[in-house]
Short mmCIF file of C-alpha atoms in Angstrom, two decimals:
data_model
loop_
_atom_site.label_atom_id
_atom_site.label_comp_id
_atom_site.label_asym_id
_atom_site.label_seq_id
_atom_site.Cartn_x
_atom_site.Cartn_y
_atom_site.Cartn_z
CA MET A 1 36.13 78.48 13.36
CA GLN A 2 39.86 78.27 12.32
CA ALA A 3 42.03 75.25 13.28
CA ARG A 4 44.39 75.98 16.28
CA LYS A 5 48.01 75.93 15.17
CA PHE A 6 51.37 75.59 17.23
CA VAL A 7 53.58 78.34 16.42
CA LYS A 8 56.44 80.43 17.51
CA GLY A 9 55.45 84.19 18.54
CA ASN A 10 57.77 85.23 15.69
CA GLU A 11 55.67 83.17 13.14
CA ALA A 12 52.38 84.60 14.57
CA VAL A 13 53.35 88.06 13.82
CA ALA A 14 54.36 87.19 10.12
CA MET A 15 50.93 85.27 9.77
CA ALA A 16 49.12 88.26 11.12
CA ALA A 17 50.87 90.64 9.07
CA ILE A 18 49.91 88.57 5.73
CA GLU A 19 46.35 88.39 7.13
CA ALA A 20 46.27 91.83 7.69
CA GLY A 21 47.17 92.72 3.85
CA CYS A 22 50.91 93.37 4.31
CA ARG A 23 52.65 92.28 1.00
CA HIS A 24 55.69 94.26 1.61
CA TYR A 25 58.69 93.86 3.98
CA PHE A 26 61.94 95.30 4.27
CA GLY A 27 64.52 94.10 7.30
CA TYR A 28 67.91 93.03 8.17
CA PRO A 29 68.40 89.45 10.14
CA ILE A 30 69.24 90.09 13.72
CA THR A 31 68.53 87.22 16.74
CA PRO A 32 65.72 86.70 18.36
CA GLN A 33 63.57 88.37 15.77
CA SER A 34 65.06 86.34 12.51
CA ASP A 35 62.33 84.00 12.24
CA ILE A 36 59.85 87.09 10.98
CA PRO A 37 61.58 87.50 7.79
CA GLU A 38 62.39 84.02 7.20
CA TYR A 39 58.73 83.25 7.33
CA LEU A 40 57.88 86.29 5.20
CA ALA A 41 60.92 85.48 2.55
CA ARG A 42 59.07 81.78 2.11
CA GLU A 43 55.29 83.19 1.91
CA PHE A 44 55.32 86.39 -0.03
CA PRO A 45 56.59 84.90 -3.40
CA ALA A 46 53.27 82.75 -3.53
CA LEU A 47 51.11 86.08 -2.85
CA GLY A 48 52.73 88.42 -4.95
CA GLY A 49 54.63 90.20 -2.12
CA GLU A 50 58.05 92.25 -2.12
CA PHE A 51 60.51 90.88 0.28
CA ILE A 52 63.79 92.87 0.60
CA GLN A 53 66.58 92.03 2.65
CA ALA A 54 68.23 95.42 2.74
CA GLU A 55 71.72 96.23 3.00
CA SER A 56 71.08 97.78 6.57
CA GLU A 57 68.63 98.78 9.02
CA ILE A 58 68.99 102.30 8.38
CA ALA A 59 67.89 101.31 4.38
CA SER A 60 65.16 99.02 5.67
CA ILE A 61 63.43 101.63 7.30
CA ASN A 62 63.44 104.07 4.44
CA MET A 63 61.93 101.76 2.47
CA LEU A 64 59.33 101.20 4.69
CA LEU A 65 58.84 105.06 4.90
CA GLY A 66 58.86 105.04 0.66
CA ALA A 67 56.26 102.29 0.71
CA SER A 68 54.17 103.62 3.12
CA ALA A 69 54.32 107.21 1.12
CA CYS A 70 52.38 105.01 -1.85
CA GLY A 71 49.78 103.97 0.56
CA VAL A 72 50.64 100.04 0.49
CA ARG A 73 50.91 98.34 4.16
CA ALA A 74 54.16 97.36 4.93
CA MET A 75 56.47 96.41 7.71
CA THR A 76 59.67 95.90 9.39
CA SER A 77 61.32 94.30 12.37
CA SER A 78 64.62 93.99 14.03
CA SER A 79 65.83 93.81 17.80
CA GLY A 80 67.39 96.50 20.08
CA PRO A 81 70.66 97.56 17.83
CA GLY A 82 68.65 97.60 14.69
CA ILE A 83 65.48 99.37 16.05
CA SER A 84 68.26 101.88 17.34
CA LEU A 85 69.31 102.26 13.61
CA LYS A 86 66.01 103.22 12.44
CA GLN A 87 65.32 105.63 14.90
CA GLU A 88 65.92 108.53 12.27
CA GLY A 89 63.78 106.62 9.79
CA ILE A 90 60.58 106.28 12.55
CA SER A 91 61.12 110.20 13.33
CA TYR A 92 60.66 111.09 9.65
CA MET A 93 57.53 108.90 9.12
CA ALA A 94 56.29 110.40 12.23
CA GLY A 95 57.19 113.94 10.84
CA SER A 96 55.27 112.87 7.18
CA GLU A 97 52.53 111.39 9.23
CA LEU A 98 52.94 107.95 7.76
CA PRO A 99 51.59 104.65 8.93
CA GLY A 100 53.62 101.74 9.05
CA VAL A 101 54.54 98.80 11.58
CA ILE A 102 57.66 98.26 13.22
CA VAL A 103 57.98 95.16 15.19
CA ASP A 104 60.86 95.11 18.17
CA ILE A 105 61.83 91.64 19.57
CA CYS A 106 64.02 92.93 22.42
CA ARG A 107 67.19 91.66 23.34
CA GLN A 108 69.76 92.61 25.77
CA GLY A 109 71.68 95.90 25.49
CA PRO A 110 73.40 98.81 25.49
CA GLY A 111 75.31 98.28 22.62
CA LEU A 112 75.35 94.66 20.90
CA GLY A 113 74.18 92.98 24.26
CA GLY A 114 73.02 89.54 23.78
CA ILE A 115 70.43 87.32 22.94
CA ASP A 116 68.57 86.86 25.99
CA ALA A 117 65.20 88.56 26.95
CA SER A 118 65.01 92.25 28.02
CA GLN A 119 62.27 94.85 28.54
CA ALA A 120 65.16 97.56 28.62
CA ASP A 121 63.97 98.88 25.29
CA TYR A 122 60.68 100.41 27.25
CA PHE A 123 62.24 104.11 27.04
CA GLN A 124 63.10 104.05 23.31
CA ALA A 125 59.95 102.65 22.41
CA THR A 126 57.44 104.61 24.49
CA ARG A 127 59.24 107.90 24.16
CA GLY A 128 59.27 108.02 20.56
CA GLY A 129 62.99 107.25 20.31
CA GLY A 130 64.39 109.79 17.86
CA HIS A 131 64.38 113.50 17.61
CA GLY A 132 61.57 116.17 17.64
CA GLY A 133 59.42 115.11 20.12
CA TYR A 134 56.82 112.71 18.62
CA ARG A 135 55.60 109.38 20.02
CA ILE A 136 54.48 106.27 18.29
CA ILE A 137 51.68 103.38 19.12
CA VAL A 138 53.28 100.73 21.31
CA LEU A 139 51.83 97.48 21.69
CA ALA A 140 52.99 94.88 24.21
CA PRO A 141 51.63 91.35 23.68
CA ALA A 142 52.05 88.76 26.71
CA SER A 143 51.50 85.65 24.62
CA VAL A 144 51.88 84.14 21.04
CA GLN A 145 47.88 84.88 20.54
CA GLU A 146 48.10 88.37 21.26
CA MET A 147 51.15 88.32 19.03
CA TYR A 148 49.05 87.68 16.19
CA ASP A 149 45.80 89.48 17.64
CA LEU A 150 48.12 92.71 18.06
CA THR A 151 49.98 92.61 15.02
CA MET A 152 46.71 93.04 13.29
CA LEU A 153 45.59 96.03 15.32
CA ALA A 154 48.80 97.71 14.84
CA PHE A 155 48.39 97.85 11.08
CA ASP A 156 44.61 99.25 11.52
CA LEU A 157 45.85 101.78 14.18
CA SER A 158 48.66 103.09 12.24
CA ASP A 159 46.49 103.61 9.40
CA ILE A 160 43.72 105.15 11.43
CA TYR A 161 46.19 107.83 13.19
CA ARG A 162 48.53 107.95 10.42
CA MET A 163 51.54 107.17 12.32
CA PRO A 164 53.81 104.37 13.42
CA ALA A 165 53.20 101.35 15.43
CA MET A 166 55.30 99.26 17.18
CA VAL A 167 54.98 95.43 18.25
CA PHE A 168 56.95 95.54 21.48
CA ALA A 169 58.01 92.02 22.55
CA ASP A 170 60.81 90.25 23.87
CA ALA A 171 62.96 87.02 22.98
CA VAL A 172 60.73 84.67 25.68
CA ILE A 173 57.57 85.59 23.64
CA GLY A 174 58.93 85.88 20.21
CA GLN A 175 60.84 82.46 20.48
CA MET A 176 58.15 80.48 22.64
CA LYS A 177 55.81 78.31 20.74
CA GLU A 178 51.83 78.12 21.90
CA ALA A 179 48.50 77.15 20.34
CA ILE A 180 46.77 80.08 18.67
CA ILE A 181 43.64 80.42 16.48
CA PRO A 182 44.66 82.57 13.43
CA ASN A 183 41.56 84.21 13.24
CA PRO A 184 40.62 86.64 10.20
CA ARG A 185 41.45 90.20 10.71
CA PRO A 186 38.71 92.05 12.44
CA ALA A 187 36.63 94.59 10.33
CA ALA A 188 37.77 98.17 11.03
CA THR A 189 36.67 101.14 9.26
CA LEU A 190 39.85 102.78 7.79
CA PRO A 191 40.23 106.42 6.45
CA ALA A 192 40.95 106.76 2.66
CA LYS A 193 44.18 107.43 1.80
CA ASP A 194 43.98 110.44 -0.21
CA TRP A 195 47.24 111.80 0.60
CA VAL A 196 49.13 109.05 -0.88
CA VAL A 197 52.07 109.66 -3.02
CA ARG A 198 51.46 108.97 -7.13
CA GLY A 199 51.57 110.18 -10.64
CA ARG A 200 50.40 113.58 -11.20
CA LYS A 201 48.74 114.37 -14.38
CA GLU A 202 47.63 117.79 -15.43
CA GLY A 203 44.85 119.76 -13.66
CA THR A 204 45.45 117.07 -10.69
CA GLU A 205 46.37 118.03 -6.89
CA GLN A 206 49.79 117.69 -6.38
CA ARG A 207 50.71 115.44 -3.27
CA VAL A 208 53.50 116.01 -1.07
CA VAL A 209 54.82 113.70 1.65
CA LYS A 210 57.09 115.53 4.01
CA SER A 211 58.50 116.46 7.36
CA LEU A 212 60.16 119.86 6.53
CA LYS A 213 57.38 122.48 7.53
CA LEU A 214 59.09 125.90 6.85
CA GLY A 215 55.79 128.14 6.60
CA ASP A 216 55.22 130.79 9.59
CA GLY A 217 53.58 129.17 12.35
CA GLU A 218 53.26 125.80 10.60
CA MET A 219 55.80 123.52 12.82
CA GLU A 220 54.21 124.64 15.97
CA ALA A 221 50.97 123.84 14.64
CA PHE A 222 51.82 120.40 13.60
CA HIS A 223 53.29 119.61 16.95
CA TRP A 224 49.96 120.86 18.71
CA GLN A 225 48.30 118.53 15.86
CA MET A 226 50.38 115.60 17.15
CA HIS A 227 49.72 116.51 20.47
CA GLU A 228 45.95 116.31 20.11
CA ARG A 229 46.37 113.15 18.34
CA TYR A 230 48.37 111.43 20.98
CA HIS A 231 45.21 112.52 23.71
CA GLU A 232 42.80 111.12 21.23
CA LEU A 233 44.67 107.61 21.39
CA GLN A 234 44.74 108.10 25.06
CA GLU A 235 41.26 108.48 25.28
CA LYS A 236 39.92 105.81 22.85
CA GLU A 237 42.78 103.20 22.28
CA SER A 238 44.55 102.50 25.96
CA ARG A 239 44.50 98.96 26.54
CA TRP A 240 44.94 96.66 29.81
CA GLU A 241 44.13 93.65 31.74
CA GLU A 242 43.15 93.36 35.32
CA PHE A 243 43.18 90.11 36.93
CA GLU A 244 41.91 89.58 40.52
CA THR A 245 41.96 93.27 41.37
CA ALA A 246 38.44 93.89 42.75
CA ASP A 247 39.47 93.08 46.64
CA ALA A 248 43.39 93.25 46.30
CA THR A 249 45.16 95.29 48.91
CA LEU A 250 48.33 94.94 46.59
CA VAL A 251 48.61 95.30 43.01
CA VAL A 252 51.40 93.83 41.12
CA THR A 253 52.18 95.31 37.46
CA ALA A 254 53.90 93.85 34.72
CA PHE A 255 53.72 93.80 30.85
CA GLY A 256 54.94 91.30 28.28
CA SER A 257 56.59 87.94 29.59
CA ALA A 258 57.02 89.42 32.97
CA ALA A 259 52.97 89.91 33.15
CA ARG A 260 52.77 86.03 32.51
CA ILE A 261 55.26 85.20 35.48
CA ALA A 262 53.93 87.59 37.91
CA LYS A 263 50.32 86.38 36.89
CA SER A 264 51.53 82.80 38.18
CA ALA A 265 52.65 84.70 41.25
CA VAL A 266 49.45 86.41 41.96
CA MET A 267 47.65 82.79 41.85
CA ALA A 268 49.87 81.40 44.13
CA ALA A 269 49.10 84.49 46.42
CA ARG A 270 45.61 83.95 46.22
CA GLU A 271 45.71 80.39 47.27
CA ALA A 272 47.80 81.33 50.08
CA GLY A 273 45.09 83.79 51.02
CA MET A 274 46.57 87.14 50.15
CA LYS A 275 44.59 89.43 48.47
CA VAL A 276 46.62 90.33 45.43
CA GLY A 277 45.71 91.19 41.98
CA LEU A 278 47.37 91.93 38.73
CA LEU A 279 47.31 94.96 36.30
CA ARG A 280 48.89 94.25 32.76
CA PRO A 281 49.31 96.93 30.35
CA ILE A 282 48.66 96.14 26.94
CA THR A 283 49.25 99.86 25.02
CA LEU A 284 52.46 100.85 26.30
CA PHE A 285 51.82 104.08 24.73
CA PRO A 286 49.10 105.35 24.95
CA PHE A 287 49.88 104.09 28.45
CA PRO A 288 46.72 103.37 30.57
CA ALA A 289 46.94 106.24 32.82
CA LYS A 290 43.52 106.21 33.99
CA ALA A 291 43.14 102.36 34.66
CA TYR A 292 46.19 103.13 37.48
CA HIS A 293 44.43 106.01 38.41
CA ASP A 294 41.19 104.75 38.98
CA LEU A 295 42.69 101.21 40.48
CA THR A 296 44.41 103.16 43.25
CA GLY A 297 41.54 104.98 44.28
CA ARG A 298 40.67 101.45 46.02
CA CYS A 299 43.96 99.75 46.43
CA ARG A 300 47.17 102.24 47.21
CA LYS A 301 49.79 99.46 47.20
CA ILE A 302 51.69 98.58 43.94
CA LEU A 303 54.52 96.38 43.09
CA ASP A 304 55.95 97.00 39.68
CA ILE A 305 57.89 94.09 38.11
CA GLU A 306 60.15 94.41 35.13
CA LEU A 307 62.85 92.65 33.18
CA SER A 308 64.99 95.89 33.44
CA THR A 309 66.27 98.19 36.33
CA GLY A 310 62.88 100.13 36.31
CA GLN A 311 61.65 101.87 33.45
CA MET A 312 57.79 101.43 33.08
CA ILE A 313 57.84 102.84 36.83
CA ASP A 314 57.94 106.02 35.67
CA ASP A 315 54.75 105.54 33.88
CA VAL A 316 53.31 104.06 36.78
CA ARG A 317 54.27 106.91 39.25
CA LEU A 318 53.04 109.42 36.88
CA SER A 319 49.55 107.44 36.85
CA VAL A 320 48.91 106.43 40.02
CA GLN A 321 46.75 108.65 42.78
CA PRO A 322 48.86 110.66 45.23
CA GLY A 323 49.67 108.46 48.21
CA THR A 324 50.23 105.43 46.46
CA GLU A 325 52.77 103.09 47.96
CA ILE A 326 55.04 101.95 45.04
CA ASP A 327 57.60 99.04 45.16
CA PHE A 328 59.77 97.49 42.52
CA TYR A 329 61.35 94.38 41.83
CA GLY A 330 63.70 94.21 38.57
CA ARG A 331 65.91 91.51 36.95
CA PRO A 332 67.94 93.31 34.24
CA PRO A 333 68.90 91.49 31.04
CA GLY A 334 71.55 88.39 31.55
CA ALA A 335 71.82 84.74 31.20
CA GLY A 336 69.22 82.89 33.04
CA SER A 337 68.15 86.00 34.58
CA LEU A 338 64.28 85.56 34.04
CA PRO A 339 62.89 85.43 37.56
CA THR A 340 60.55 82.46 38.34
CA PRO A 341 56.83 82.76 39.75
CA GLU A 342 58.44 81.34 43.26
CA GLU A 343 60.76 84.41 43.13
CA ILE A 344 58.09 87.11 42.50
CA PHE A 345 55.72 84.97 45.09
CA GLU A 346 58.58 86.17 47.56
CA GLN A 347 58.52 89.67 46.31
CA ILE A 348 54.73 89.69 47.00
CA LYS A 349 55.09 88.97 50.50
CA ASN A 350 58.00 91.45 50.90
CA ALA A 351 55.99 93.84 49.61
CA LEU A 352 53.22 93.37 51.76
CA LEU A 353 55.32 93.25 54.79
CA ILE A 354 57.03 96.73 53.97
CA PHE A 355 53.93 98.63 53.07
CA THR A 356 52.32 97.04 56.61
CA ASN A 357 55.43 98.35 58.29
CA LEU A 358 55.50 101.91 56.63
CA SER A 359 54.82 104.89 58.18
CA PRO A 360 52.18 107.37 57.26
CA PHE A 361 54.92 109.62 55.88
CA THR A 362 56.67 107.20 53.76
CA ARG A 363 56.35 106.81 49.97
CA PHE A 364 58.22 105.23 47.36
#
């Protein structure tokens, strides 16, 4: 068994990337994710890795694209404004069917915003962010241990499905310290990379990595191919956590750091005799829609908690069974704006009261 280590969430990401076989990093410093490039800049030389602090976020994502096209495991990381600059490159990677890991440690926005925690990059992450109707895999850790474990998973899923994968956390998870067990990377069956660009000698097949598809019907066929891949992800890779949901009359749903706070509130509600549970999505794309659909077959009351004015709630509404009553409590980013467990406990009580007094024709 590995010895426990006391590390930041950002450091856990960097440690996991090394364990996953990543030896190529391209990025640019921005708070609150700068611990990731700092760690890799220190550790890569002894491992024979390549660390490049690019001149911009645009350059770094295109370096990731090039490294991926050559078949190596590579990563970049940033926060809100930097992730926005990377969007064109991420779209090109999706269009070229290239794997690669992108880490977004979310901060306030829009614009330059600030360095406090936010979950308002949800739309950008789960809707692809760039042009062309694509999606990427999005994993949302709620602990430093999950920052480690899900980063390794991101590399594997990205290779298996030949698409970019994002580790999506916020400043709370990125900057907090917890004890983790840095386990070895789990065994995974990965497809051969028989598509990678390499030198071509006479008599060998030419390999081209591109997103430009001009053949008759080629682009439409590619879009349906991507659609089928997303459906496969939904069937095979949806991940979530349920806590005290078996007899719940109200289910709180949240992800990331908001889910940690909500879980404490749910435990307090249980101690007070309320039948309350928690449903935490771990994959934001694919969103665990079936979990919400199945759960709302027996519990028709949902309270959605987010560090925003409401973004994940759209996916919740699309996933629950007809007639489910949904309430929302959000805290958009701002200095000292994190809700406390006591605050969410009050929202749970208010939601139960609202649902009790609803007419059968009232729906959120």
